[in-house]
């Protein structure tokens, strides 16, 4: 029985066990004993047989030692326990190549993962003394160190020692690993089929190339056609430009006489304008003199008027003085009468004092009321500011909620529409219905949103939560069935999970870097939280930091948590049912998309309640203000009444004194007015004298003004005559200028047309140059090169004679762009039909044709040499072929006997296709498993996998006695066999391998049928694997056998 410790770090021993435990020879020496086999067994081992296999840090083993028997060794164990690891140890320990095992191409890969070095030790039986071969493997250097009998040596010496014992690990007839039993003929057949398709692919490739070449020629000609079209357009524009240039020149020549006449008239006009300007100067001077005379006359008139007005003012002043004196005397008389009639004033001061006291008391009350109004206004202002702040916070919350709803609408429109429907139809449900979970969840810290979104699937994040099954059915019928919206709905558990405590306290996990469970990272309504705890165990999943990731292996081993989060990763831990091994997987966290917006609904509810309280206080303040303003208005009215009464009393008290003061003032004014007198007659005489003198001066000035006016009139007549002459000249000039402008306008039109044509010519010239450059670039021509002959005559031929149609001449291609584009489209469509073509196939095809030509030439030369060799080969052939046929006949005899014993038929012969093709000589195996069929060659097509395995096994057994070797290894050859064939083959293997003087045999299998025949010479090795294997120092085979015997002996008594 062999044991493996591949799943634990504790090395466990491996011991072998024979079918009969009572035989003392079944005790296998431990690892620390001598490497020589037991004396009782040494006589049964053939030269080169394996006595002991030791492994350390090799594949699945920590430390393992296998002691096989001299005959048939059955190595049995479940898949993955390490059976094939023993085969690998035999191959590598006997200097086999790693690639032969089919596992890896480097020997370092066979060392157990996590170890830096490994060791394989093989002890071979030799009559002169056992041979112990040790191979130590260094993973870092990928090197092996060899030892023979504990002495350092080289791999070459080991290979020589192994070959001397007739051991060939590379020979499939001796060493048949698991991967070498698979058939590999399919690849050859695929290569043959591919070679058959090459010719057709090449023809299609060249057919496509013909279309591509024609497309290339069309694309080469197209720029030349474009160039020719633009060049012709350029020539037409150039001719039109020259015609317009001649017309411009003629128009300019016609304008020269008009220009000269305009210049003459302009000189004449300048002379007339000079004369007109001189007359205007004279008129201006004369008019200035007239103006001066008029100003002097006006001054005289104004002086006369001023004298008259001064006299009138004095007359009016005297009349006004007399009238004021009369009025003042009357006012004095009235005041004296009023003074006489005014009653004597009684003592009014006590009344005035009482009113003053009342007024002071009212003012105090008014000031107190106004102070209270100011306090109320300040309180209202404070409340309004607080109300605005609360409203702003509520709006901010609503904006955040709108952001979450916008994300929901953008990503899941059906769910968003369902939310709108729910808000308008809540009366249809008996219990509360919660909107999608992503709207109900409110993160306490936005940076933790990634953990929730990575833990809860998006389908549940957008699910509606119900407390009643009936409500959910009503909702789904309306939303899913009627409105055809794709939404998700879940039901909260009947018993709440929201407040359940985690299985482990967070304080216990803080030492590993965990700071919270998922449930504590956010707020949500109780039913929503209950559903998430029940479905996703958010109260059991902790969240850690970067410190947690650094010690994740320790966390997994010590905490036994099934799920956990670090700063940027999610870990899921599972326990293997088969091996009880802890398996962990980690994934990187995705960036949060929905829960980054935080809305504290509880805080929003508090804000709404606070807003209601503020509105209540505002209403109370407004009511108080209205009452205070009414009171203030009443006090204001009372204050005004008291002030009016006080004013009346004060007026009555001061009226007599005021009347006396007015009478005294009026008497003084009357005295002053009587003293201010004037002599009107003297004033009138002086004024008339001054007026007469002024009129004499005025008459003289009028005579001088009349003469100046006559001179000015004569100058005006002369100026008008000059203006009429100038007008005639200007009219003629205007007519000439009009004609000139008309000619100039026509000239500008022609010049503009000329400029446009010239610009068009330049543009076409540049376009011609660009098209010429592009056409030469397409044809790979230099600036001075002409179009090459192959473009002028025909399309170049395709090499190797694969052109499918006669070449088309360059000049035979269409000469218009439309025809070229149509033909290009057609050829591109045809070329696009040839898909899946690989240029490398054509290259390989062409290369093989060249190689065929070379080989043909070489064969002609070698044929002569071949004739010379044939004669000598025929002589050697007779000495070699006859013994080979005899050997094949012996193999056939044994092979047929084996098949006959199974009531089947089989034969082996020497297969020769061509007698002279010696490297293709082979062994042909033909078998028949049913009596109704004929013998068929052993191939993957005629026989099943089990039949092929049976045939291979029997063929190896047929070689057993003919081809002597120390041992044979067969790995899982019974896989695929049906139970009947497996039982038959097993019987044959036991009978053949357990004969005297036969080779040692290793038969590896994961399972065996029940009630198979066994031989006493067999050795059965069981490979066990698991974490609960005994440590090497606790393994005692003898004690195990004794306990087994006691159990066997005590069973009958029970």
PDB file of C-alpha atoms in Angstrom, residues 286 290 704-717:
ATOM      1  CA  UNK A 286     -21.302 144.369 -48.746  1.00  0.00           C
ATOM      2  CA  UNK A 290     -25.397 146.412 -44.439  1.00  0.00           C
ATOM      3  CA  UNK A 704     -26.443 154.835 -45.988  1.00  0.00           C
ATOM      4  CA  UNK A 705     -28.084 151.371 -45.672  1.00  0.00           C
ATOM      5  CA  UNK A 706     -30.206 151.957 -48.832  1.00  0.00           C
ATOM      6  CA  UNK A 707     -27.073 152.589 -50.957  1.00  0.00           C
ATOM      7  CA  UNK A 708     -25.362 149.442 -49.685  1.00  0.00           C
ATOM      8  CA  UNK A 709     -28.456 147.308 -50.496  1.00  0.00           C
ATOM      9  CA  UNK A 710     -28.401 148.520 -54.132  1.00  0.00           C
ATOM     10  CA  UNK A 711     -24.714 147.510 -54.498  1.00  0.00           C
ATOM     11  CA  UNK A 712     -25.421 144.056 -52.958  1.00  0.00           C
ATOM     12  CA  UNK A 713     -28.342 143.449 -55.371  1.00  0.00           C
ATOM     13  CA  UNK A 714     -26.101 144.139 -58.414  1.00  0.00           C
ATOM     14  CA  UNK A 715     -23.482 141.670 -57.129  1.00  0.00           C
ATOM     15  CA  UNK A 716     -26.177 139.009 -56.617  1.00  0.00           C
ATOM     16  CA  UNK A 717     -27.354 139.356 -60.245  1.00  0.00           C
TER      17      UNK A 717
END
